[in-house]
Structure formats: C-alpha cells, structure tokens
Amino acid sequence: MSKADAFEELRPLLFSIAYRVLGSVSEAEDAVQETWLRFDASTTRPDSVKAFLSTAVTRVSIDVLRSARARREQYVGPWFPEPLLDDPYEDPARSAELADSVSMAALLLLERLSPLERAVFVLREVFGFGFDEVAAAVGRSEPACRQLLVRARGHMRSGRPRFAADRAEREALSARFFDALREGDVGALRDLLAGDVSLVGDGGGKAPQLARSVLGADNVARLLAAVIPRLARADITFAAREINGQPGAVFRDRDGRVLHTWALDVLDGRVQAIRMVVNPDKLGHLGPVADAWALHHELRRAGHWPPR
C-alpha cells in the first residue's frame, strides 16, 4: 500500500482525534494536513502507520490548542465549537463513546481540561488507545498519563448531567420541538423546554446575536415563537439536521447560504439548552455563508426586527 493510500485509510480517525482535541473543523483539517506533510517527508516506513500518524496528529493538535486557548480567552461572547454535521470515523465497538464525545456539551466540558489532559482523555476514553500508545502520542510516561486521565475524568464527571436521553427519545422530542417552532406554538414549545433552559448564541462579535443568554422556558418559548415567523417572512428557512451527534438545525437565507446552526441538548425528556453558532468564521465548512448583517438590516427595515 502506498503512503498516500495508507494515509487516506486513516484520515477519518485522524480528523476525529484532531476535532475532539481542538473543537474546530478548520483547525482539525489543518492538523491532518500537517500530519500528512510530516508523514510524506519521513524517510523510513514506521512499523505501525496508525501509531505514527496518531502520534503526529495528536502532537500537532496539542500545539495548536495551546495557542488557540489564548485567543479563546479574548473571544467576544460565548465560545462554541465549530458545528460538525458528520463525524467521518466509525467504530461499532465504540459508537456510544464516539457519539457522546462529539456533542457540544461534551466538547465544552473538554475545554476545562489542559491540552495534555484533553489529548489523553480523547485517545484513551474515546478511541480506546492503550496507555503505551497514549504515552507515546503525548510524550509522557504511562504513570503520568494515568494521572492525567484521572484528573480529566474528574473534570468531565463533575460537569455531566445525571440523566442522558437515548437516541430515539432525542429524535422524537426534537421532531416535536421543530414542529412547534414552525407553528409558532408557544404552549407546545414551553412544554418541551426544561424550566431552566438556556438559549445562547456564539457570534464572536462578527454577526448579530442575542445581547445576552435567554433563560427559562417561558422566556425562550415566547422569543422563539416571535422570531421564527419574522425570519420566515424574509425567506429564511431551516432544516432539521444532526449537529455534533445531537438534534439540531441549519438555517439558510433565500439563496441557500448558511446563516447559523442550532444544536439542542436533550436530557431527561426536555430541551435543556439551545446553542446557536452565528459566527461566519465557524460556518464556512458547511457551504457558502450568508451575510448576517445585511439580513439583520433588511429585517429591521421591513419592521420584522426586533421581535415584539
């Protein structure tokens, strides 16, 4: 098998590792490309191509994350991961871990970890690497990696909800939610939302967004029921899509360009959070991006914004 063929066979795994470490599609793709350049430039064939490439992409991702963390501390407003529609890596033996680890909620918990803790957690807990492989990938001893994993597990466990919804429950509830959203049914929306639900947007200062988080079932239901009809009058449509392995939607303008995405946290029979990614820098991998500011001004001129 040629170098290129061996690399392409492992590309889905490499991207999936990098995305979970970085929370960014564009940065993960760059990390994978840098990994290929290192592999292509190597003069000897490694005994294990998978081990070589996994180590390379992990180390590149750790370096990128260290510099990215400083930028994220200066980020305008809430920071969310770049939305992922499809995870390219599949492993039936670890399907539950893979699905859980790519959710917005899990990726935000991973943000609490140091770069090394995050890499160790991803390699060991998500992808099932042996401690010898993890140690080689991050350049630490096996005992040190075990200690890093203990700390990472503690951080992750403390932030996880007590009850998780299974896939069928999530899909059924989200279908009712989007039906109620289309109909502008405040009562139906309120019944599907947790009492302390939050609606939060990530615009990064580069797109119109909520001035602050909206909290509580009554407030969120009323806002959504008011906003969606006004968006529809400007020919803005949405289609339900799985976002980061969870129920969500992609909103588009009249020309089919991406305006923003929503990801729903569905737990214990209710929508616990709605996370909107509006920052255009985080949407380019989904296709042409709409001019959110132009649409905002159009809505204002037409009297459709702000909602009353």
Tab-separated table of C-alpha atoms in Angstrom:
chain	number	residue	atom	x	y	z
A	1	MET	CA	0.000	0.000	0.000
A	2	SER	CA	1.370	3.417	-0.930
A	3	LYS	CA	1.943	6.145	1.638
A	4	ALA	CA	-0.949	8.143	0.255
A	5	ASP	CA	-3.324	5.169	0.384
A	6	ALA	CA	-2.295	4.307	3.946
A	7	PHE	CA	-2.843	7.900	4.988
A	8	GLU	CA	-6.248	8.187	3.316
A	9	GLU	CA	-7.390	4.994	5.035
A	10	LEU	CA	-6.631	6.579	8.407
A	11	ARG	CA	-7.752	10.130	7.574
A	12	PRO	CA	-11.214	9.737	9.234
A	13	LEU	CA	-9.590	8.639	12.505
A	14	LEU	CA	-7.016	11.444	12.363
A	15	PHE	CA	-9.649	14.108	11.760
A	16	SER	CA	-11.856	12.762	14.531
A	17	ILE	CA	-8.977	12.838	17.027
A	18	ALA	CA	-7.994	16.369	15.999
A	19	TYR	CA	-11.561	17.704	16.088
A	20	ARG	CA	-12.156	16.436	19.615
A	21	VAL	CA	-8.883	17.916	20.829
A	22	LEU	CA	-9.454	21.249	19.079
A	23	GLY	CA	-13.228	21.740	18.767
A	24	SER	CA	-12.648	23.297	15.353
A	25	VAL	CA	-13.279	21.762	11.937
A	26	SER	CA	-10.886	24.108	10.134
A	27	GLU	CA	-8.086	23.641	12.678
A	28	ALA	CA	-8.609	19.868	12.668
A	29	GLU	CA	-8.344	19.796	8.874
A	30	ASP	CA	-5.137	21.841	9.066
A	31	ALA	CA	-3.740	19.441	11.691
A	32	VAL	CA	-4.496	16.474	9.458
A	33	GLN	CA	-2.796	18.197	6.515
A	34	GLU	CA	0.283	18.942	8.633
A	35	THR	CA	0.318	15.278	9.691
A	36	TRP	CA	0.372	14.217	6.037
A	37	LEU	CA	3.279	16.566	5.316
A	38	ARG	CA	5.269	15.041	8.184
A	39	PHE	CA	4.439	11.513	7.058
A	40	ASP	CA	5.281	12.258	3.439
A	41	ALA	CA	8.607	13.811	4.451
A	42	SER	CA	9.661	10.867	6.634
A	43	THR	CA	12.372	8.760	5.023
A	44	THR	CA	11.559	5.479	6.770
A	45	ARG	CA	8.338	3.493	6.907
A	46	PRO	CA	7.154	3.192	10.535
A	47	ASP	CA	6.369	-0.240	11.951
A	48	SER	CA	2.837	0.992	12.675
A	49	VAL	CA	1.488	3.658	10.347
A	50	LYS	CA	-1.520	4.139	12.630
A	51	ALA	CA	0.695	4.766	15.658
A	52	PHE	CA	2.919	7.188	13.734
A	53	LEU	CA	0.016	9.184	12.317
A	54	SER	CA	-1.988	9.191	15.559
A	55	THR	CA	1.048	10.474	17.431
A	56	ALA	CA	1.724	13.134	14.816
A	57	VAL	CA	-1.839	14.452	14.665
A	58	THR	CA	-2.115	14.454	18.464
A	59	ARG	CA	1.079	16.459	18.910
A	60	VAL	CA	0.141	18.919	16.189
A	61	SER	CA	-3.301	19.341	17.787
A	62	ILE	CA	-1.822	19.911	21.255
A	63	ASP	CA	0.446	22.638	19.876
A	64	VAL	CA	-2.449	24.298	18.047
A	65	LEU	CA	-4.682	24.109	21.128
A	66	ARG	CA	-2.071	25.774	23.318
A	67	SER	CA	-2.026	28.819	21.054
A	68	ALA	CA	-5.799	28.702	20.472
A	69	ARG	CA	-6.587	28.850	24.186
A	70	ALA	CA	-5.122	32.350	24.440
A	71	ARG	CA	-7.297	33.506	21.534
A	72	ARG	CA	-10.396	31.929	23.061
A	73	GLU	CA	-9.816	33.835	26.295
A	74	GLN	CA	-10.146	37.052	24.255
A	75	TYR	CA	-13.186	35.800	22.317
A	76	VAL	CA	-16.186	38.132	22.170
A	77	GLY	CA	-19.132	36.468	23.926
A	78	PRO	CA	-19.684	32.750	24.459
A	79	TRP	CA	-17.368	30.392	22.549
A	80	PHE	CA	-18.809	27.215	20.994
A	81	PRO	CA	-17.106	24.531	18.894
A	82	GLU	CA	-17.495	24.692	15.140
A	83	PRO	CA	-20.611	22.680	14.238
A	84	LEU	CA	-19.946	19.214	12.831
A	85	LEU	CA	-22.603	17.591	10.653
A	86	ASP	CA	-20.924	14.234	10.090
A	87	ASP	CA	-18.170	12.511	12.038
A	88	PRO	CA	-16.142	10.634	9.391
A	89	TYR	CA	-14.822	7.964	11.763
A	90	GLU	CA	-16.957	4.964	12.654
A	91	ASP	CA	-16.248	2.129	15.078
A	92	PRO	CA	-19.257	-0.017	16.024
A	93	ALA	CA	-17.440	-1.216	19.156
A	94	ARG	CA	-17.140	2.364	20.444
A	95	SER	CA	-20.184	4.016	18.873
A	96	ALA	CA	-21.562	5.274	22.202
A	97	GLU	CA	-18.275	6.886	23.234
A	98	LEU	CA	-17.807	8.446	19.805
A	99	ALA	CA	-21.326	9.931	19.728
A	100	ASP	CA	-21.170	11.276	23.275
A	101	SER	CA	-17.714	12.796	22.906
A	102	VAL	CA	-18.578	14.907	19.868
A	103	SER	CA	-21.632	16.651	21.357
A	104	MET	CA	-21.469	20.386	22.027
A	105	ALA	CA	-21.917	19.721	25.746
A	106	ALA	CA	-19.007	17.255	25.867
A	107	LEU	CA	-16.714	19.486	23.815
A	108	LEU	CA	-17.444	22.408	26.132
A	109	LEU	CA	-16.540	20.202	29.096
A	110	LEU	CA	-13.302	19.275	27.336
A	111	GLU	CA	-12.491	22.993	27.228
A	112	ARG	CA	-11.985	22.784	31.003
A	113	LEU	CA	-9.022	20.449	30.549
A	114	SER	CA	-5.401	21.294	29.880
A	115	PRO	CA	-4.201	20.376	26.362
A	116	LEU	CA	-2.414	17.273	27.672
A	117	GLU	CA	-5.402	16.163	29.768
A	118	ARG	CA	-7.665	16.670	26.791
A	119	ALA	CA	-5.458	14.648	24.442
A	120	VAL	CA	-5.066	11.802	26.946
A	121	PHE	CA	-8.806	11.708	27.609
A	122	VAL	CA	-9.667	11.680	23.899
A	123	LEU	CA	-7.172	8.949	22.986
A	124	ARG	CA	-7.946	6.692	25.948
A	125	GLU	CA	-11.630	7.215	26.742
A	126	VAL	CA	-12.997	7.962	23.278
A	127	PHE	CA	-10.810	5.909	20.957
A	128	GLY	CA	-9.651	3.176	23.349
A	129	PHE	CA	-5.899	3.557	22.823
A	130	GLY	CA	-3.686	1.567	25.187
A	131	PHE	CA	-1.731	3.508	27.779
A	132	ASP	CA	1.503	2.669	25.958
A	133	GLU	CA	0.064	4.239	22.787
A	134	VAL	CA	-1.249	7.263	24.676
A	135	ALA	CA	2.122	7.787	26.369
A	136	ALA	CA	3.939	7.635	23.026
A	137	ALA	CA	1.470	10.040	21.440
A	138	VAL	CA	1.722	12.773	24.096
A	139	GLY	CA	5.375	12.230	25.018
A	140	ARG	CA	4.785	11.388	28.674
A	141	SER	CA	5.300	8.268	30.781
A	142	GLU	CA	2.476	5.797	31.288
A	143	PRO	CA	2.126	6.665	35.018
A	144	ALA	CA	1.950	10.357	34.106
A	145	CYS	CA	-0.757	9.623	31.527
A	146	ARG	CA	-2.757	7.628	34.061
A	147	GLN	CA	-2.637	10.606	36.412
A	148	LEU	CA	-3.641	12.991	33.620
A	149	LEU	CA	-6.593	10.722	32.840
A	150	VAL	CA	-7.717	10.638	36.483
A	151	ARG	CA	-7.798	14.444	36.563
A	152	ALA	CA	-9.554	14.642	33.202
A	153	ARG	CA	-12.210	12.134	34.255
A	154	GLY	CA	-12.843	14.129	37.407
A	155	HIS	CA	-13.427	17.350	35.470
A	156	MET	CA	-15.650	15.632	32.928
A	157	ARG	CA	-17.673	13.729	35.541
A	158	SER	CA	-18.376	16.843	37.584
A	159	GLY	CA	-19.973	18.599	34.614
A	160	ARG	CA	-22.014	15.759	33.149
A	161	PRO	CA	-25.792	15.574	33.654
A	162	ARG	CA	-27.235	12.762	35.726
A	163	PHE	CA	-29.652	11.524	33.071
A	164	ALA	CA	-28.953	11.237	29.362
A	165	ALA	CA	-31.539	10.718	26.650
A	166	ASP	CA	-31.262	7.792	24.283
A	167	ARG	CA	-31.195	8.415	20.553
A	168	ALA	CA	-34.844	7.511	19.903
A	169	GLU	CA	-36.028	9.797	22.705
A	170	ARG	CA	-33.907	12.683	21.409
A	171	GLU	CA	-35.211	12.297	17.869
A	172	ALA	CA	-38.852	12.104	18.938
A	173	LEU	CA	-38.600	15.134	21.207
A	174	SER	CA	-36.674	17.216	18.674
A	175	ALA	CA	-39.245	16.416	15.968
A	176	ARG	CA	-41.996	17.779	18.237
A	177	PHE	CA	-39.849	20.795	19.049
A	178	PHE	CA	-39.273	21.757	15.416
A	179	ASP	CA	-42.950	21.175	14.566
A	180	ALA	CA	-43.929	23.555	17.372
A	181	LEU	CA	-41.288	26.007	16.200
A	182	ARG	CA	-42.697	26.086	12.656
A	183	GLU	CA	-46.204	26.594	14.022
A	184	GLY	CA	-45.147	29.274	16.498
A	185	ASP	CA	-46.907	27.331	19.249
A	186	VAL	CA	-45.738	28.937	22.495
A	187	GLY	CA	-47.511	26.418	24.706
A	188	ALA	CA	-46.106	23.392	22.896
A	189	LEU	CA	-42.625	24.876	22.939
A	190	ARG	CA	-42.855	25.635	26.645
A	191	ASP	CA	-43.886	22.039	27.379
A	192	LEU	CA	-40.787	20.723	25.593
A	193	LEU	CA	-38.318	23.009	27.337
A	194	ALA	CA	-36.691	22.434	30.702
A	195	GLY	CA	-37.663	25.029	33.292
A	196	ASP	CA	-34.108	26.406	33.359
A	197	VAL	CA	-33.445	26.052	29.616
A	198	SER	CA	-30.886	28.438	28.112
A	199	LEU	CA	-30.735	29.930	24.623
A	200	VAL	CA	-27.192	31.093	23.868
A	201	GLY	CA	-25.545	32.396	20.705
A	202	ASP	CA	-21.928	32.431	19.540
A	203	GLY	CA	-21.391	35.329	17.146
A	204	GLY	CA	-17.823	36.150	18.077
A	205	GLY	CA	-18.556	39.827	17.509
A	206	LYS	CA	-18.828	39.140	13.782
A	207	ALA	CA	-22.582	38.664	13.384
A	208	PRO	CA	-25.772	39.942	15.024
A	209	GLN	CA	-26.631	37.845	18.044
A	210	LEU	CA	-28.525	37.898	21.289
A	211	ALA	CA	-27.277	40.600	23.632
A	212	ARG	CA	-27.310	38.036	26.424
A	213	SER	CA	-28.417	34.490	27.122
A	214	VAL	CA	-32.155	33.933	27.357
A	215	LEU	CA	-33.088	31.790	30.347
A	216	GLY	CA	-36.244	29.980	31.395
A	217	ALA	CA	-38.918	28.072	29.491
A	218	ASP	CA	-41.396	30.969	29.298
A	219	ASN	CA	-38.851	33.479	28.001
A	220	VAL	CA	-37.288	31.115	25.466
A	221	ALA	CA	-40.652	29.850	24.170
A	222	ARG	CA	-42.021	33.358	23.680
A	223	LEU	CA	-38.868	34.555	21.932
A	224	LEU	CA	-38.722	31.601	19.562
A	225	ALA	CA	-42.416	31.850	18.706
A	226	ALA	CA	-41.928	35.544	17.889
A	227	VAL	CA	-38.670	35.226	15.923
A	228	ILE	CA	-39.318	32.298	13.582
A	229	PRO	CA	-42.329	33.812	11.730
A	230	ARG	CA	-40.356	37.025	11.176
A	231	LEU	CA	-37.445	35.054	9.758
A	232	ALA	CA	-39.831	33.153	7.501
A	233	ARG	CA	-41.138	36.422	6.067
A	234	ALA	CA	-37.565	37.180	4.990
A	235	ASP	CA	-37.413	33.755	3.274
A	236	ILE	CA	-35.104	32.330	5.923
A	237	THR	CA	-35.704	28.606	6.251
A	238	PHE	CA	-34.363	25.864	8.459
A	239	ALA	CA	-33.929	22.129	8.091
A	240	ALA	CA	-33.526	19.745	10.978
A	241	ARG	CA	-30.057	18.215	10.947
A	242	GLU	CA	-27.934	16.307	13.380
A	243	ILE	CA	-25.340	18.715	14.756
A	244	ASN	CA	-22.427	17.178	16.652
A	245	GLY	CA	-24.347	13.955	17.046
A	246	GLN	CA	-27.338	15.717	18.630
A	247	PRO	CA	-30.622	17.127	17.271
A	248	GLY	CA	-30.210	20.476	15.585
A	249	ALA	CA	-30.933	22.568	12.530
A	250	VAL	CA	-29.215	24.552	9.800
A	251	PHE	CA	-30.751	27.931	8.903
A	252	ARG	CA	-30.315	29.332	5.388
A	253	ASP	CA	-31.195	32.535	3.573
A	254	ARG	CA	-33.298	32.732	0.398
A	255	ASP	CA	-30.242	31.848	-1.716
A	256	GLY	CA	-29.452	28.744	0.314
A	257	ARG	CA	-26.477	30.242	2.112
A	258	VAL	CA	-25.828	29.188	5.710
A	259	LEU	CA	-26.980	31.743	8.278
A	260	HIS	CA	-26.461	29.835	11.506
A	261	THR	CA	-26.860	26.455	13.192
A	262	TRP	CA	-28.711	25.321	16.285
A	263	ALA	CA	-27.748	22.401	18.485
A	264	LEU	CA	-30.158	21.083	21.120
A	265	ASP	CA	-29.194	19.472	24.405
A	266	VAL	CA	-31.939	16.916	25.066
A	267	LEU	CA	-31.830	15.370	28.518
A	268	ASP	CA	-34.358	13.896	30.923
A	269	GLY	CA	-37.208	14.377	28.438
A	270	ARG	CA	-36.693	18.107	27.851
A	271	VAL	CA	-34.583	20.508	25.803
A	272	GLN	CA	-32.023	21.759	28.312
A	273	ALA	CA	-30.077	24.138	26.073
A	274	ILE	CA	-30.155	25.618	22.573
A	275	ARG	CA	-26.744	26.653	21.286
A	276	MET	CA	-26.613	28.820	18.164
A	277	VAL	CA	-23.431	29.247	16.135
A	278	VAL	CA	-23.746	32.519	14.215
A	279	ASN	CA	-20.074	33.450	13.769
A	280	PRO	CA	-19.497	33.238	9.983
A	281	ASP	CA	-15.897	32.129	10.544
A	282	LYS	CA	-17.248	28.894	12.027
A	283	LEU	CA	-19.708	28.114	9.218
A	284	GLY	CA	-17.639	28.149	6.030
A	285	HIS	CA	-17.098	24.370	6.005
A	286	LEU	CA	-20.890	23.939	5.673
A	287	GLY	CA	-21.086	25.853	2.383
A	288	PRO	CA	-21.486	29.479	1.243
A	289	VAL	CA	-22.198	31.713	4.241
A	290	ALA	CA	-24.964	34.345	4.328
A	291	ASP	CA	-24.335	37.997	5.109
A	292	ALA	CA	-25.976	38.016	8.532
A	293	TRP	CA	-25.631	41.771	8.975
A	294	ALA	CA	-27.334	42.501	5.639
A	295	LEU	CA	-30.213	40.222	6.616
A	296	HIS	CA	-30.419	41.903	10.019
A	297	HIS	CA	-30.743	45.341	8.412
A	298	GLU	CA	-33.321	44.006	5.939
A	299	LEU	CA	-35.444	42.659	8.795
A	300	ARG	CA	-35.244	45.988	10.610
A	301	ARG	CA	-36.274	47.959	7.512
A	302	ALA	CA	-39.219	45.616	6.993
A	303	GLY	CA	-40.287	46.009	10.616
A	304	HIS	CA	-39.667	42.336	11.392
A	305	TRP	CA	-36.921	43.033	13.945
A	306	PRO	CA	-36.614	43.239	16.842
A	307	PRO	CA	-39.486	40.875	17.718
A	308	ARG	CA	-42.222	42.396	19.800
